[in-house]
XYZ file of C-alpha atoms in Angstrom:
300
model
C -104.433 70.831 -84.107
C -101.423 70.053 -82.126
C -98.446 72.179 -81.556
C -95.906 70.176 -84.297
C -98.566 71.967 -87.000
C -96.455 75.800 -86.261
C -94.049 74.592 -86.557
C -91.826 74.868 -89.904
C -91.541 72.313 -91.236
C -88.652 69.600 -91.436
C -85.706 70.006 -93.119
C -82.897 67.424 -93.270
C -79.442 67.621 -92.826
C -76.326 65.494 -93.473
C -73.346 65.839 -91.360
C -71.613 64.551 -94.439
C -72.099 67.070 -96.369
C -71.233 70.119 -93.980
C -68.505 68.340 -93.197
C -67.632 68.305 -97.153
C -68.835 72.215 -97.431
C -66.430 73.294 -94.106
C -67.291 76.796 -93.264
C -67.649 78.453 -95.928
C -70.372 76.819 -97.586
C -72.016 76.900 -94.094
C -74.694 78.809 -93.178
C -73.987 82.050 -91.174
C -77.070 82.261 -89.466
C -76.051 78.703 -87.576
C -72.700 78.410 -85.621
C -72.353 74.365 -85.414
C -68.322 74.955 -82.961
C -67.153 73.114 -86.025
C -63.650 73.083 -84.580
C -64.492 71.606 -81.373
C -66.830 69.807 -82.252
C -63.514 68.267 -85.246
C -61.122 67.775 -81.591
C -63.811 66.087 -79.737
C -64.506 63.560 -82.409
C -60.554 63.177 -82.774
C -59.817 62.702 -78.706
C -62.483 60.245 -79.012
C -61.159 58.817 -81.510
C -57.562 58.719 -80.690
C -58.954 56.968 -77.637
C -61.375 54.230 -78.725
C -57.778 53.383 -80.652
C -55.812 53.646 -77.479
C -58.949 51.009 -75.347
C -58.588 49.213 -78.640
C -55.219 48.598 -78.381
C -54.882 48.574 -74.815
C -57.561 45.566 -75.679
C -56.338 43.976 -78.055
C -52.647 44.059 -75.546
C -54.540 42.460 -72.549
C -55.971 39.738 -74.646
C -53.148 39.080 -76.224
C -51.515 38.725 -73.391
C -54.507 37.199 -71.180
C -54.112 34.624 -74.279
C -51.051 34.152 -73.656
C -51.312 33.217 -70.179
C -54.146 31.152 -71.518
C -52.223 29.400 -73.474
C -49.703 28.634 -70.504
C -52.092 27.619 -68.158
C -52.903 25.306 -70.321
C -49.901 23.902 -71.412
C -49.239 23.781 -67.282
C -52.859 22.229 -66.825
C -51.774 20.052 -69.136
C -49.152 18.630 -67.930
C -50.719 18.478 -64.685
C -53.130 16.876 -65.802
C -50.827 14.122 -67.463
C -48.724 14.101 -64.934
C -52.004 13.109 -62.535
C -52.965 10.737 -64.340
C -49.418 9.095 -64.467
C -49.658 8.571 -60.209
C -52.642 7.708 -60.799
C -51.804 5.026 -62.701
C -49.198 4.166 -60.623
C -50.997 3.935 -57.307
C -53.579 1.931 -59.265
C -50.323 -0.622 -59.866
C -49.752 -0.413 -56.290
C -52.855 -0.816 -55.443
C -53.283 -4.236 -57.668
C -50.053 -4.944 -56.085
C -51.189 -4.911 -52.306
C -54.211 -5.948 -53.294
C -52.437 -9.136 -54.798
C -50.025 -9.238 -51.855
C -52.897 -8.531 -49.240
C -53.959 -12.075 -51.217
C -51.014 -13.734 -50.862
C -50.421 -12.764 -46.863
C -54.045 -14.628 -46.630
C -53.532 -17.420 -48.054
C -49.956 -17.325 -46.238
C -52.102 -16.914 -43.419
C -55.047 -19.463 -44.160
C -51.468 -22.573 -44.663
C -49.645 -21.664 -41.154
C -52.103 -21.449 -39.367
C -53.334 -25.060 -40.449
C -49.720 -25.932 -39.953
C -49.502 -24.522 -36.362
C -52.780 -27.116 -36.394
C -51.247 -29.460 -37.919
C -47.984 -28.805 -35.722
C -49.526 -28.238 -32.312
C -51.961 -32.248 -33.142
C -48.558 -33.402 -33.222
C -46.804 -31.712 -30.910
C -50.266 -33.186 -28.537
C -49.155 -36.503 -29.904
C -45.377 -36.779 -29.250
C -46.324 -35.711 -25.693
C -48.048 -38.476 -25.202
C -45.596 -40.406 -26.679
C -42.577 -38.787 -24.868
C -45.304 -40.007 -21.867
C -45.488 -43.206 -22.206
C -41.335 -43.122 -23.712
C -41.053 -41.821 -20.237
C -43.008 -44.554 -18.251
C -41.733 -46.772 -19.749
C -37.836 -45.631 -19.865
C -38.286 -45.036 -15.894
C -39.331 -49.627 -16.542
C -35.632 -49.982 -18.525
C -34.057 -47.824 -16.192
C -35.966 -49.319 -12.919
C -34.662 -52.784 -14.630
C -30.995 -51.838 -15.733
C -30.534 -50.699 -12.360
C -31.239 -54.788 -11.234
C -29.710 -56.145 -13.746
C -26.763 -53.166 -13.064
C -26.505 -55.249 -9.467
C -27.153 -57.679 -10.850
C -24.677 -57.847 -13.246
C -22.347 -55.907 -9.880
C -23.137 -58.651 -7.902
C -21.808 -61.879 -10.601
C -18.901 -59.023 -11.720
C -17.722 -59.207 -7.484
C -18.374 -63.520 -8.036
C -16.758 -63.628 -10.775
C -13.361 -61.223 -9.525
C -13.394 -63.555 -6.111
C -13.416 -66.366 -8.862
C -10.610 -65.242 -11.294
C -8.700 -64.079 -8.264
C -9.042 -68.281 -6.897
C -8.552 -69.523 -10.043
C -5.520 -67.052 -10.729
C -4.329 -68.488 -7.296
C -5.056 -71.941 -8.521
C -3.178 -71.320 -11.724
C -0.071 -70.103 -9.527
C 0.282 -73.415 -7.286
C -0.405 -74.977 -10.678
C 2.246 -73.651 -13.099
C 4.495 -73.643 -9.910
C 3.120 -77.225 -9.118
C 3.802 -78.120 -13.516
C 7.100 -76.030 -14.162
C 5.485 -74.369 -16.806
C 4.373 -71.070 -17.800
C 2.969 -69.441 -22.042
C 2.888 -66.100 -22.523
C 2.686 -64.997 -25.620
C 5.530 -62.466 -27.054
C 4.055 -61.943 -29.601
C 2.032 -61.858 -33.097
C 0.677 -66.590 -32.598
C 4.050 -66.201 -31.117
C 3.997 -68.194 -27.675
C 6.727 -68.272 -25.407
C 6.583 -71.772 -22.811
C 9.242 -71.002 -19.677
C 9.391 -75.062 -17.628
C 11.284 -74.995 -13.499
C 11.369 -77.721 -11.368
C 13.939 -79.695 -13.747
C 17.332 -78.390 -12.362
C 17.288 -80.343 -8.767
C 20.246 -77.859 -7.742
C 18.444 -75.280 -8.395
C 14.889 -75.482 -9.145
C 13.472 -72.221 -10.794
C 15.907 -72.323 -12.901
C 14.516 -71.199 -16.835
C 13.983 -73.431 -19.894
C 12.142 -72.149 -22.257
C 11.379 -72.038 -26.218
C 9.174 -69.984 -29.085
C 6.880 -71.378 -30.511
C 5.611 -70.080 -33.952
C 1.401 -71.124 -34.202
C 1.121 -68.817 -36.870
C 1.531 -71.006 -40.509
C -0.633 -74.940 -40.130
C 3.287 -76.260 -39.508
C 4.520 -75.059 -36.033
C 7.868 -73.761 -35.897
C 10.021 -73.317 -33.044
C 12.525 -70.069 -33.721
C 13.833 -69.878 -30.331
C 15.003 -72.311 -27.968
C 16.759 -71.732 -24.393
C 19.323 -73.937 -24.361
C 19.710 -75.620 -27.456
C 18.194 -78.742 -27.871
C 19.852 -80.445 -30.571
C 16.534 -83.243 -31.419
C 13.821 -79.714 -31.446
C 13.195 -80.692 -35.012
C 12.626 -84.374 -34.638
C 10.047 -83.195 -32.306
C 9.172 -80.554 -34.358
C 8.122 -83.041 -37.044
C 6.615 -84.880 -34.217
C 4.284 -81.974 -33.667
C 3.030 -81.600 -37.025
C 2.140 -85.191 -37.842
C -0.228 -86.320 -34.537
C -0.568 -82.708 -33.623
C -0.861 -83.537 -30.172
C 0.728 -80.883 -28.401
C 0.029 -82.182 -25.206
C 3.074 -84.932 -26.045
C 4.888 -82.230 -27.284
C 5.282 -80.197 -23.885
C 6.204 -84.072 -22.756
C 9.164 -84.476 -24.580
C 10.556 -81.386 -24.941
C 10.418 -81.669 -21.037
C 12.936 -84.329 -21.194
C 14.498 -83.663 -23.545
C 15.568 -80.780 -21.760
C 15.816 -82.867 -18.289
C 18.227 -84.649 -20.635
C 20.905 -81.372 -20.472
C 20.533 -81.787 -17.321
C 23.886 -83.052 -15.248
C 22.629 -86.186 -11.947
C 18.807 -85.559 -12.537
C 17.562 -86.476 -9.644
C 13.636 -87.320 -10.057
C 12.307 -85.713 -6.047
C 8.662 -87.640 -5.327
C 5.582 -85.740 -7.892
C 2.702 -83.631 -6.211
C 1.028 -83.491 -9.428
C -1.023 -86.654 -8.673
C -2.287 -84.977 -4.978
C -3.481 -81.765 -6.628
C -6.706 -80.799 -6.887
C -7.723 -79.845 -10.456
C -8.768 -75.378 -11.091
C -12.392 -75.550 -9.642
C -12.771 -78.706 -7.194
C -10.044 -77.658 -4.699
C -11.177 -75.826 -1.144
C -9.314 -72.676 -0.067
C -8.316 -75.105 3.229
C -6.443 -77.570 1.033
C -5.316 -74.737 -1.199
C -2.876 -73.452 1.605
C -2.140 -76.943 1.979
C -0.916 -77.248 -1.659
C 0.908 -74.009 -0.861
C 2.867 -74.953 2.225
C 3.747 -78.079 0.826
C 5.279 -76.709 -2.681
C 6.738 -73.384 -1.386
C 8.378 -76.311 1.345
C 9.642 -78.574 -1.829
C 9.702 -77.813 -5.689
C 7.855 -80.290 -7.765
C 8.875 -81.935 -10.748
C 6.380 -82.596 -13.214
C 6.313 -86.712 -14.186
C 4.060 -88.314 -17.430
C 1.056 -88.687 -15.159
C 1.158 -84.913 -14.328
C 1.376 -83.783 -18.252
C -1.830 -86.142 -19.603
C -3.700 -84.015 -17.020
C -2.622 -80.832 -18.779
C -5.118 -79.614 -20.933
C -3.350 -76.914 -23.254
C -5.609 -74.889 -25.430
């Protein structure tokens, strides 16, 4: 038989009924120390309430902190996403720029190759041109030397022609110089035997079809008739001879010394020796020009 069989039967006891009954209704045989128990229960309940209040406060603080953290994390996430988008845009721009740079480098490389080929061709052409230039320089040097030789020869011929012209002018007693636009000054000498160097002159205007004589020294009374005949027959050589005769008619008691015109060699035909002889003859005796000498004069 089990040991529990000897115990008194169990009687259920309600804590609520005991509390409601109070100390007066409790069994005098059992001391439940209700006051201490009640104090412990109140302390326990107060502790539970304090813990609950503290827990609620902590939970509220944690919730507030969590909300703040979530808000900060959301803002940080949005900022990060914005920066990521910006970086992606920059990356796209950099990729586009890189592609453009690659295209530019390819174009520049092609241009450099083309320029290099052009430079090579230019160098070849330059070498060829330099060779041709050297040949041209040699030819120019030869031509310059030839021109110099011809120039010296022409200067020598000019000097001789000037000497001959001076001798001719002295022998003819007639000089022509330009004195303005389309005007010629004709000076006649060897007219007055008493003063062979005395000049008789006239200015001829050839700017128009009809010649004019704006000045004549000394004046000739028949200059109008002479001009009319010149403008009619256009024979300048005959006009010069007639003017010379008219000037000679102004000299009182004119004398006609022997003329040297017929014995003088023309330009380019005489030798230097004959020129020197003629110069001595002209210096020794002034020469008047007759019609035969004027016929040989060519006026341009």
